[in-house]
Coordinates of N, CA and C in Angstrom, one line a residue:
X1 N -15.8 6.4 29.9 CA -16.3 7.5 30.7 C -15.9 8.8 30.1
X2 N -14.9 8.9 29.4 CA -14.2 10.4 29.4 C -14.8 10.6 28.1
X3 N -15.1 9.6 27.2 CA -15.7 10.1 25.7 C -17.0 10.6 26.1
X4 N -18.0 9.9 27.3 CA -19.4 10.7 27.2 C -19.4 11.9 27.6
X5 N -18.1 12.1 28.5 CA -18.5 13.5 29.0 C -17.8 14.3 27.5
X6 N -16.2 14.0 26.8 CA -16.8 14.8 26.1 C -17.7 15.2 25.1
X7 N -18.5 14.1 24.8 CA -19.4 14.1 23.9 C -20.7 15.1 24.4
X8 N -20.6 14.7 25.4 CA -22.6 15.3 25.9 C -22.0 16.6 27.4
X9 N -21.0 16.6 27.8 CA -21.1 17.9 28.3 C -19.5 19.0 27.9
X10 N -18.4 18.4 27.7 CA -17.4 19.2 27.4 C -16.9 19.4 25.8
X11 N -17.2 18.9 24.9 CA -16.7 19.3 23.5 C -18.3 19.2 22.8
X12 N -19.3 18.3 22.3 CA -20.1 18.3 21.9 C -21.3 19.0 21.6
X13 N -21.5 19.4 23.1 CA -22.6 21.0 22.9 C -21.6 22.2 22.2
X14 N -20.6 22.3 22.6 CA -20.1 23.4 21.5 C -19.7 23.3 20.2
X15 N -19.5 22.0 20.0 CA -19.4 21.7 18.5 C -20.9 21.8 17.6
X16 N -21.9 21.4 18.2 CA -23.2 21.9 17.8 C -23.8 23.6 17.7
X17 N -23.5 23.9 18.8 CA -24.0 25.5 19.0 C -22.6 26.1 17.8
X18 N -21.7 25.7 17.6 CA -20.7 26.5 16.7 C -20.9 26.3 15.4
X19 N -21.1 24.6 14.7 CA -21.4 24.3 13.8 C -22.9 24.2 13.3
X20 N -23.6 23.8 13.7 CA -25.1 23.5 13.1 C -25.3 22.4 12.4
X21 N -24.6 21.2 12.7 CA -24.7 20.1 11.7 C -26.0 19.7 11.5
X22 N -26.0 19.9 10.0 CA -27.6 19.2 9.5 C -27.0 17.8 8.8
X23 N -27.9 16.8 10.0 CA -27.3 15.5 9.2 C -28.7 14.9 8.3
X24 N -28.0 14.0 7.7 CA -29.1 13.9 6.8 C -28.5 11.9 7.0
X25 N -30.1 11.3 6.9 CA -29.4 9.9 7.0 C -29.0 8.9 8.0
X26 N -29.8 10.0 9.1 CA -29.5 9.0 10.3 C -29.4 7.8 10.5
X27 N -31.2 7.3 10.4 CA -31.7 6.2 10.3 C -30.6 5.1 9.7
X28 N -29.6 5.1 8.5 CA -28.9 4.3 8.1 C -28.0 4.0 9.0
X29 N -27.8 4.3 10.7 CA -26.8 3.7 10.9 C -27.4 2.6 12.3
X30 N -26.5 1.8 11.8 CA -27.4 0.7 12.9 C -27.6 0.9 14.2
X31 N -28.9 0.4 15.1 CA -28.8 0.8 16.5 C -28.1 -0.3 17.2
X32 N -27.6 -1.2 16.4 CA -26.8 -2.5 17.5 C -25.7 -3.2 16.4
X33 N -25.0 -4.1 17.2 CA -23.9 -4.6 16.3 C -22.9 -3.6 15.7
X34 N -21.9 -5.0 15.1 CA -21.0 -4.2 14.3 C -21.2 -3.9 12.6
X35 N -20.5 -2.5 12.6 CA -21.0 -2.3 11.3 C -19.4 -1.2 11.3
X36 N -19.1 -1.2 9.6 CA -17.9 0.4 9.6 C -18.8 1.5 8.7
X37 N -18.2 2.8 9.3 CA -18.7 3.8 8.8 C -17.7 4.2 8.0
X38 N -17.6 4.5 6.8 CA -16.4 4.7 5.9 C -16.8 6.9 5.6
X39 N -15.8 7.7 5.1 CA -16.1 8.7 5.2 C -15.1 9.0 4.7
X40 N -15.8 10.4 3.6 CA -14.7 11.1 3.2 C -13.7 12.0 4.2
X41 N -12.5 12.4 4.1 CA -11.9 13.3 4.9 C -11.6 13.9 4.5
X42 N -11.7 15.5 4.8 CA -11.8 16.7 4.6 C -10.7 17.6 5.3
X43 N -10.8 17.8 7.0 CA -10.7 18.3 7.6 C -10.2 17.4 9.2
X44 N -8.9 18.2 9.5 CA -9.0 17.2 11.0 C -10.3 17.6 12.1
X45 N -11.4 18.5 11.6 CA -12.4 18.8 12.3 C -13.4 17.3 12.1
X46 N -13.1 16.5 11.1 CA -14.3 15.6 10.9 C -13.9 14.7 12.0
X47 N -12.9 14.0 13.0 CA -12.5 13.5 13.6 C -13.7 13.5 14.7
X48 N -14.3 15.1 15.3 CA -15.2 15.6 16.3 C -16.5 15.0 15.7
X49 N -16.8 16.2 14.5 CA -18.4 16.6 14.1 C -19.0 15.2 14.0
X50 N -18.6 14.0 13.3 CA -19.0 12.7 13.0 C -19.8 12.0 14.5
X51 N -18.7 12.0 15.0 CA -19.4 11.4 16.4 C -20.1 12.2 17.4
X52 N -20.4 13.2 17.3 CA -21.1 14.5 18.2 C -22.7 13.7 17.3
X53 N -22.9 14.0 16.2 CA -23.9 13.4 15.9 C -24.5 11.9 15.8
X54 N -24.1 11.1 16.5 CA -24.3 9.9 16.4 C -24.7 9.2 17.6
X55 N -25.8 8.4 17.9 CA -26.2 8.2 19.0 C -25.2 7.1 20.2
X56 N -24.4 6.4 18.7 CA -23.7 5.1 18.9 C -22.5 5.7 19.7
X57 N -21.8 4.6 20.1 CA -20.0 5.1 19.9 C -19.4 5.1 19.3
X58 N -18.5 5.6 18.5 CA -17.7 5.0 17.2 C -16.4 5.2 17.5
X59 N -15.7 4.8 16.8 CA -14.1 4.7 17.2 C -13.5 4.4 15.8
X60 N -12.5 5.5 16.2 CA -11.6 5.7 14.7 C -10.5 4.8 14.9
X61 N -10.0 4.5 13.4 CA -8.5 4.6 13.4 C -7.6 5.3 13.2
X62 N -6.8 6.5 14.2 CA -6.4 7.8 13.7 C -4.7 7.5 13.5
X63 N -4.0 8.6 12.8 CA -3.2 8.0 12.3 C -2.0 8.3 13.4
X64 N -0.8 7.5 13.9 CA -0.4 7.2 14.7 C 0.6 8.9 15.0
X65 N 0.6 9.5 14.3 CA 0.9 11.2 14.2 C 0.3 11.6 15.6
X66 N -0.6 11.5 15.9 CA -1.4 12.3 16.4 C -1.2 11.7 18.0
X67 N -0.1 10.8 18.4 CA 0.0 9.9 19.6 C 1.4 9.8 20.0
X68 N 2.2 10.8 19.1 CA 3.4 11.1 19.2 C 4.5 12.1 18.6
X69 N 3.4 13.2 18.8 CA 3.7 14.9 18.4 C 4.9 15.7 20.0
X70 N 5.7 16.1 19.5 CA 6.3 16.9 20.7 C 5.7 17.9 21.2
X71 N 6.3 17.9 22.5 CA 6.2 18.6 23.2 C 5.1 18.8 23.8
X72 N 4.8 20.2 24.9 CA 3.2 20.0 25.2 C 1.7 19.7 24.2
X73 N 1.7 20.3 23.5 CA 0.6 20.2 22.4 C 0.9 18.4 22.0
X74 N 1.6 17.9 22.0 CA 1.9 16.7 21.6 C 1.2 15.6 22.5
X75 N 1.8 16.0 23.7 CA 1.4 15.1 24.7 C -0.3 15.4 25.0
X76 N -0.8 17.0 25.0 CA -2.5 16.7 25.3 C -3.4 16.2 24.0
X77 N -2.5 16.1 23.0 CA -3.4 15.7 21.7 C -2.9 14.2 21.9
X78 N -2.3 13.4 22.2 CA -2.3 12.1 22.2 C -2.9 11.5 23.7
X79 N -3.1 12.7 24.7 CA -3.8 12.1 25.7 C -5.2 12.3 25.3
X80 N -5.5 13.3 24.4 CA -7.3 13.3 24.1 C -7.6 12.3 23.3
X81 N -6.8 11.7 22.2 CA -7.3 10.6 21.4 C -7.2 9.4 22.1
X82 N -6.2 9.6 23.4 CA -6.1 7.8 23.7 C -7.5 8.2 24.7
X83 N -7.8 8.9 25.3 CA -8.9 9.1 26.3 C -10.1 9.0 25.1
X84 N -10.4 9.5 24.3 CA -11.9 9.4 23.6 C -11.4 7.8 23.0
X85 N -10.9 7.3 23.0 CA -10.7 5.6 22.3 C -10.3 5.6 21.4
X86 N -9.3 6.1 20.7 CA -9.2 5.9 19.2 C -7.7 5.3 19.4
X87 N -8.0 4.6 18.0 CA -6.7 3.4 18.1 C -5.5 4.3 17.0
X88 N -4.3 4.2 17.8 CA -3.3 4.5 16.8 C -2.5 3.7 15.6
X89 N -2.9 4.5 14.3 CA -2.1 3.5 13.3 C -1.2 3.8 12.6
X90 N 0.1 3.0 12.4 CA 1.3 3.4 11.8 C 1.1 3.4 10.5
X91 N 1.5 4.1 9.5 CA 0.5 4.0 8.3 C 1.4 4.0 7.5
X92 N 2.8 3.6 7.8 CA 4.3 2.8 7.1 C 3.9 1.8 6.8
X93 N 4.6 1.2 5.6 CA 4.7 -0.4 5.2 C 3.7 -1.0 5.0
X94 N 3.9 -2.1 4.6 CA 2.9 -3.4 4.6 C 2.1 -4.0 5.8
X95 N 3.4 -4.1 6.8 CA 3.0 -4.8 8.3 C 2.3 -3.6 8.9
X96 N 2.5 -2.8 8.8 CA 1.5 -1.6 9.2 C 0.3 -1.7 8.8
X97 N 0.0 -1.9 7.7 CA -1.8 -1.9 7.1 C -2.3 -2.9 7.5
X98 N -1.5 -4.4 7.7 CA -2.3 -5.4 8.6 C -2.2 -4.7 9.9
X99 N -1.5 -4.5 10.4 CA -1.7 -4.4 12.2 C -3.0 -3.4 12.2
X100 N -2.9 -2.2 11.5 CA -4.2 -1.4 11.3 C -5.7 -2.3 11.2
X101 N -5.6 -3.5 10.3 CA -6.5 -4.2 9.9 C -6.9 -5.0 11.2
X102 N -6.0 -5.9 11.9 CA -6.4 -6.2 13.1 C -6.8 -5.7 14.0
X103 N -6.2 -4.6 14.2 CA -7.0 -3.9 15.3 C -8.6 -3.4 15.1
X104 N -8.8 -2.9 13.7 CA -10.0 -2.7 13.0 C -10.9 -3.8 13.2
X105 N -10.8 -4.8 12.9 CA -11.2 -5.9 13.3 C -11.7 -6.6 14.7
X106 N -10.9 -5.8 15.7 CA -11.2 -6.3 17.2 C -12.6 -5.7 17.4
X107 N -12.3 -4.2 16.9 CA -13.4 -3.7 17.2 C -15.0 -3.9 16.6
X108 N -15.0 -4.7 15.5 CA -15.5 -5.2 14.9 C -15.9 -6.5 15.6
X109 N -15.3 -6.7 16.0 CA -15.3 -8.5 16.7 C -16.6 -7.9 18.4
X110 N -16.1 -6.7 18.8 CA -17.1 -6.3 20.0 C -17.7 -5.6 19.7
X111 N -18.8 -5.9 18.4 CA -20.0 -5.4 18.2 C -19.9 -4.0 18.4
X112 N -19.2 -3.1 17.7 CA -19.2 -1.6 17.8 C -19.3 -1.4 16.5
X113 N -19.3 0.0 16.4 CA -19.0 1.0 15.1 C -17.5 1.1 14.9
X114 N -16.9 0.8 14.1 CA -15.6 1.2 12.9 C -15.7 2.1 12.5
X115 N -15.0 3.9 12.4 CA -15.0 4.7 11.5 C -13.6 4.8 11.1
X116 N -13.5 4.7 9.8 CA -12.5 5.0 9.1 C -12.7 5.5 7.7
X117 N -11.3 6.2 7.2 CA -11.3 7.0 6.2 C -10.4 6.4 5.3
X118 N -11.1 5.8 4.5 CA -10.2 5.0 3.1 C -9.6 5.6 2.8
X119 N -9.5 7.2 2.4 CA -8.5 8.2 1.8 C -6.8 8.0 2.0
X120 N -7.3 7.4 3.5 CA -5.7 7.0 4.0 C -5.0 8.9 4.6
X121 N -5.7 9.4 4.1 CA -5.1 10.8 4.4 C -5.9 12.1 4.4
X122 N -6.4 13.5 5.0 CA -6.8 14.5 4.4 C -6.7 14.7 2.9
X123 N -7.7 15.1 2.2 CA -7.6 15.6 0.9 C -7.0 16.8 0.9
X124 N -6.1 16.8 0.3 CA -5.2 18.2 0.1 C -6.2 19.3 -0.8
X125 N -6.9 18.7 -1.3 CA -7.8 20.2 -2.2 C -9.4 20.3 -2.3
X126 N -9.7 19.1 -1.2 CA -11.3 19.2 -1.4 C -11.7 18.3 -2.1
X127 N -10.8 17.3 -3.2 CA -11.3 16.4 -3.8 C -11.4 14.9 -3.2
X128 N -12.2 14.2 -3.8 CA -12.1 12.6 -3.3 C -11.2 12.2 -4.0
X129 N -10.4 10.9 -3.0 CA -9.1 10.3 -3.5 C -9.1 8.8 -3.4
X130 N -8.7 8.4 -4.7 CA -8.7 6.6 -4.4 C -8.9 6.2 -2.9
X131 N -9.6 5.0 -2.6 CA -9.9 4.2 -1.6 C -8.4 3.6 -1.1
X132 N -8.0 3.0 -0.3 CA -7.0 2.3 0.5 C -7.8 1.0 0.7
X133 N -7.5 -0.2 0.3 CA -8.2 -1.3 0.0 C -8.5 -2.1 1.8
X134 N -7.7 -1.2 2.6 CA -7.9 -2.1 3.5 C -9.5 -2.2 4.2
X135 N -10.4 -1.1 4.4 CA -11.5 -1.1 4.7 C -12.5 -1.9 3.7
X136 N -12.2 -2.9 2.5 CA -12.9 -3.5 2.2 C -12.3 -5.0 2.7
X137 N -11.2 -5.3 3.2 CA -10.5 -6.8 3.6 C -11.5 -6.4 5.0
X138 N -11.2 -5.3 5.9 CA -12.3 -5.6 7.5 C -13.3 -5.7 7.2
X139 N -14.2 -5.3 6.1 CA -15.7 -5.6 6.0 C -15.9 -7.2 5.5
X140 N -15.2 -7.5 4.2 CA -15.6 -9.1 4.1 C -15.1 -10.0 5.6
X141 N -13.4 -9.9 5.6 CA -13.9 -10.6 7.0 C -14.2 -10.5 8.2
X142 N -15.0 -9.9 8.5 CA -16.0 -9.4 9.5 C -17.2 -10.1 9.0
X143 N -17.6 -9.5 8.2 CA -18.2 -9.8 7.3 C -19.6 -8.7 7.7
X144 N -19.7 -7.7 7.5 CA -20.3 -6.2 8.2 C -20.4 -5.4 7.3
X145 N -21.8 -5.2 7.1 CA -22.1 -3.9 5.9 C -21.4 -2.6 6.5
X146 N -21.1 -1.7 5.3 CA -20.0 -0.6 5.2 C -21.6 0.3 5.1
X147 N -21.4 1.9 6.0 CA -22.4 2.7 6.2 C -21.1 4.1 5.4
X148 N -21.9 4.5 3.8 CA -20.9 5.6 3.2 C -21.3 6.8 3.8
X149 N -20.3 7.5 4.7 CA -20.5 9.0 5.0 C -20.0 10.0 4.1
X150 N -20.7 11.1 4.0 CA -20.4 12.5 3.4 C -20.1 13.2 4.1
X151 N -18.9 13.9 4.7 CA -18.7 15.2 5.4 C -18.8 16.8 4.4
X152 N -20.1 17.5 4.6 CA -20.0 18.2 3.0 C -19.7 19.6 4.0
X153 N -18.4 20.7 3.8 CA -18.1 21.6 4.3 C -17.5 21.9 5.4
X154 N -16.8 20.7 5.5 CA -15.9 20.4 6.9 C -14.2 21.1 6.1
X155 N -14.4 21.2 4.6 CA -12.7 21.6 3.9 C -12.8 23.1 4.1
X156 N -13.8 23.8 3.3 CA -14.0 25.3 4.2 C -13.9 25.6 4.9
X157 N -14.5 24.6 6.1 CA -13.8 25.8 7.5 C -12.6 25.5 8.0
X158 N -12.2 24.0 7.5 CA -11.1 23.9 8.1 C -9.9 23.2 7.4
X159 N -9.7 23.7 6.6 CA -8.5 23.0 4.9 C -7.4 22.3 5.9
X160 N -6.6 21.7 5.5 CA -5.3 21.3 6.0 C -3.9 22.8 6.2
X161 N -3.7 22.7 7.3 CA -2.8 23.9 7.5 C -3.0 24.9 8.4
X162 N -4.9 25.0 8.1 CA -5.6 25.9 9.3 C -6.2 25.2 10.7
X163 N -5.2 26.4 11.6 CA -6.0 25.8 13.1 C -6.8 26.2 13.9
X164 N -7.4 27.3 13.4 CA -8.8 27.6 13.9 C -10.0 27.5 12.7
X165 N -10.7 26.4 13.1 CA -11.9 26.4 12.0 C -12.5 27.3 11.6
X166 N -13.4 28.2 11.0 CA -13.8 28.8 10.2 C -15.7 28.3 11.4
X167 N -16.5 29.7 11.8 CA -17.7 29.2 12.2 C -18.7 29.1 11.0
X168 N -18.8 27.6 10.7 CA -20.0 27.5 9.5 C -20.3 26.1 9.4
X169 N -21.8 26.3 9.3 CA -22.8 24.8 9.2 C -22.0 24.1 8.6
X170 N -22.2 23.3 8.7 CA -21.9 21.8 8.1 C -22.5 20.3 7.9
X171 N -22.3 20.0 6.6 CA -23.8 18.7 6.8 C -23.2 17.5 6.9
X172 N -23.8 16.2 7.6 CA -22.9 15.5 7.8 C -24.1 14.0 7.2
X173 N -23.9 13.4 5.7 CA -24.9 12.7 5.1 C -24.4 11.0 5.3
X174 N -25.2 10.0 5.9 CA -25.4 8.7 6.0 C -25.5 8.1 4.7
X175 N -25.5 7.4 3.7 CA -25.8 6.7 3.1 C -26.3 5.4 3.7
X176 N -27.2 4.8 2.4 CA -27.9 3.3 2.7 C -26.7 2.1 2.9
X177 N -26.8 1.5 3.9 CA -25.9 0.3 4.4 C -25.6 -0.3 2.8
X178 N -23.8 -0.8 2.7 CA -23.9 -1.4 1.5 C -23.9 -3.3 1.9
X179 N -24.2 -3.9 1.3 CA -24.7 -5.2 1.7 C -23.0 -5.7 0.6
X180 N -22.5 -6.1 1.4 CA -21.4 -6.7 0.7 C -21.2 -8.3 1.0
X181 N -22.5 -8.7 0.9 CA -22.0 -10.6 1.7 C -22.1 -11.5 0.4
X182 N -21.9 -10.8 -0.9 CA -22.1 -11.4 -2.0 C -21.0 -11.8 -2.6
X183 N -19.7 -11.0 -2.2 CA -18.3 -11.3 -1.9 C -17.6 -11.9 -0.9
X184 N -18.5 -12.6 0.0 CA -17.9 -13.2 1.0 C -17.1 -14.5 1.0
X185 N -16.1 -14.4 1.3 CA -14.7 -15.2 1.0 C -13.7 -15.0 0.3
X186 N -14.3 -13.1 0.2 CA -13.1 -12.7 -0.8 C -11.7 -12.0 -0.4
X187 N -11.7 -12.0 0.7 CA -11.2 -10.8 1.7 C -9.5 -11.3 1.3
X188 N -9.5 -12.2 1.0 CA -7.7 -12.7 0.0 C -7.6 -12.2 -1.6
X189 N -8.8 -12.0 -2.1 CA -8.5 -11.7 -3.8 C -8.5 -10.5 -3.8
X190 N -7.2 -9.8 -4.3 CA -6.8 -8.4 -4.7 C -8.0 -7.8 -5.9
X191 N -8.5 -8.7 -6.8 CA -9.5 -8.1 -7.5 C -10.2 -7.5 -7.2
X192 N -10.7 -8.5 -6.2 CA -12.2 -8.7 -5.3 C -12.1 -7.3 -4.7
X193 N -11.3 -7.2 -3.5 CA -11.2 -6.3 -2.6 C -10.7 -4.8 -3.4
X194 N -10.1 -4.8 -4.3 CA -10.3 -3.5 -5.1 C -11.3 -2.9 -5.4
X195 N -12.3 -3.9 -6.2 CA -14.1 -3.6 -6.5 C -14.5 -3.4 -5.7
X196 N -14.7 -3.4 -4.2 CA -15.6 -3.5 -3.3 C -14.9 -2.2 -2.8
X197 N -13.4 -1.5 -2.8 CA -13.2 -0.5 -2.3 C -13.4 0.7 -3.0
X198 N -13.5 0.2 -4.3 CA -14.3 1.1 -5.2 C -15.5 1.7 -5.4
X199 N -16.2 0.6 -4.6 CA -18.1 0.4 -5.1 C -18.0 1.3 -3.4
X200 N -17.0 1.7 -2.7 CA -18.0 1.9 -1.6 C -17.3 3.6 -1.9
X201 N -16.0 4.1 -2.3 CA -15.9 5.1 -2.5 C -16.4 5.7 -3.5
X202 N -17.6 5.0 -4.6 CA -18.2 5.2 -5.3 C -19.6 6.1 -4.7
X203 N -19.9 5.4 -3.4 CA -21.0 5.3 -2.5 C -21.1 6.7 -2.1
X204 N -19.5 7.2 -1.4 CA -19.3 8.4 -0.8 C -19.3 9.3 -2.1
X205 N -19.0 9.4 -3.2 CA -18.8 10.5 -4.4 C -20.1 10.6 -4.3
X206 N -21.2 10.3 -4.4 CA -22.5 10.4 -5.2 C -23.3 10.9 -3.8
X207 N -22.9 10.7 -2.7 CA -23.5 11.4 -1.6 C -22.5 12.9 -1.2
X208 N -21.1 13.2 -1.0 CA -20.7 14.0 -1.2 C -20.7 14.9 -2.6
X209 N -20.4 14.6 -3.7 CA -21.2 15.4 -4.7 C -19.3 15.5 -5.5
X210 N -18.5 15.4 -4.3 CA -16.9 15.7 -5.0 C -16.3 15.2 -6.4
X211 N -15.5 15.9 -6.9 CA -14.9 15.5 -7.9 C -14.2 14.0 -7.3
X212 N -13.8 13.2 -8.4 CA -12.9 12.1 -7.8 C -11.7 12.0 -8.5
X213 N -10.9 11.6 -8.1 CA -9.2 11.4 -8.5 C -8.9 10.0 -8.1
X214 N -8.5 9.7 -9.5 CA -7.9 8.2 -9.2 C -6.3 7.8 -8.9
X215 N -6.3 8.3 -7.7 CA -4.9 8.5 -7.4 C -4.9 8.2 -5.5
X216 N -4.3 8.4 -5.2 CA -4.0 8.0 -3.5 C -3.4 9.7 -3.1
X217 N -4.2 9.8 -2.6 CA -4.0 11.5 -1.9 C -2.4 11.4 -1.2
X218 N -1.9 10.1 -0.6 CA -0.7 10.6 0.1 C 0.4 10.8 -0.8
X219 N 0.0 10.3 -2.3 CA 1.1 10.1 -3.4 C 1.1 11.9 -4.0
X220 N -0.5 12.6 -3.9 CA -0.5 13.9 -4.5 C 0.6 14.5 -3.5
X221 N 0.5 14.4 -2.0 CA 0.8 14.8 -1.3 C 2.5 15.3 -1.1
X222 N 2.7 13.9 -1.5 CA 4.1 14.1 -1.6 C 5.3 14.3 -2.8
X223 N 4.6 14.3 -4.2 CA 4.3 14.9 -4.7 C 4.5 16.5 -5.1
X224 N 3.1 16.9 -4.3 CA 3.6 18.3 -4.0 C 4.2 18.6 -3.3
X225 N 4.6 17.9 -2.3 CA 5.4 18.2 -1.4 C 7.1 18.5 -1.6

């Protein structure tokens, strides 16, 4: 209940009248069943713009930060994400990327849309960043074509650090469903599921247009950090 309203009368018309999203690529996302939408991340603004445009429901996996921030700002940002549905994930350890994975999976299992961000993290500079192999283990066993999104000018208005976005269009591009059932029963071989998280963050470079880095954005991160 609380995601339609704020999709179609409290957040969504102003995300459109502010932004202008020209999407490109509709058509590629299914009108039924499960399917994941994989997508570059740019911006904590892509969390909104993605689903304002989409006829479906989608439901993220957001990162468990955002469900246990202090204080007041803390508490209405973990009451907006648990209210719009998004599942929180600990994004420590090993046993963390499966628990992420099963839950990814449930939703998968009730014929919904999956959106997640392989990057595992905002891009710190605009660039695309290695894939996180787990969005190709939920697609084989699910066994669910992967839909590649482009968020192109969501880092301009709104880079990591800045908390008032910047007012400016933004396009938001579908790619063609990738048909991955030709690897099916791979979802245990580390080879396998490497390729396939490759082939799909391959998918998103060539529709976003971004440079790519073969590296894991939370490693730049820290890092620079």
């Amino acid at each position: 209940m609380f995601y339609r309203l704020l999709k179609y009368v409290l957040l969504g018309p102003l995300l459109k009248l502010l932004f202008r999203p020209r999407v490109e690529g509709i058509e590629h996302i299914p009108e039924e069943g499960a399917a994941i939408v994989a997508g570059n991340h740019l911006s904590f603004s892509d969390h909104f713009l993605m689903p304002v445009v989409l006829d479906r429901r989608i439901t993220f996996l957001a990162k468990q930060e955002y469900f246990t921030g202090p204080g007041l700002k803390g508490r209405l940002t973990a009451a907006f994400f648990r209210a719009a549905g998004q599942i929180p994930v600990d994004r420590s350890g090993k046993e963390a990327g499966r628990a992420a994975i099963r839950e990814g999976l449930g939703v998968l299992a009730r014929d919904e849309l999956l959106g997640i961000y392989p990057e595992g993290t905002r891009s710190p500079d605009g660039r695309l960043y290695k894939g996180k192999v787990g969005v190709a283990v939920m697609a084989l066993t699910a066994g669910v074509k992967v839909v590649p999104c482009a968020m192109v000018g969501t880092f301009e208005i709104q880079p990591p650090g800045r908390v008032v976005p910047r007012i400016r269009r933004v396009t938001i591009r579908f790619g063609e469903p990738l048909d991955l059932s030709r690897f099916a029963g791979s979802a245990d071989e580390r080879a396998v599921v490497r390729a396939v998280t490759d082939e799909i963050m391959y998918a998103i470079m060539r529709l976003s247009g971004q440079e790519y880095v073969d590296e894991y954005a939370a490693v730049v991160k820290a890092a620079e950090a």
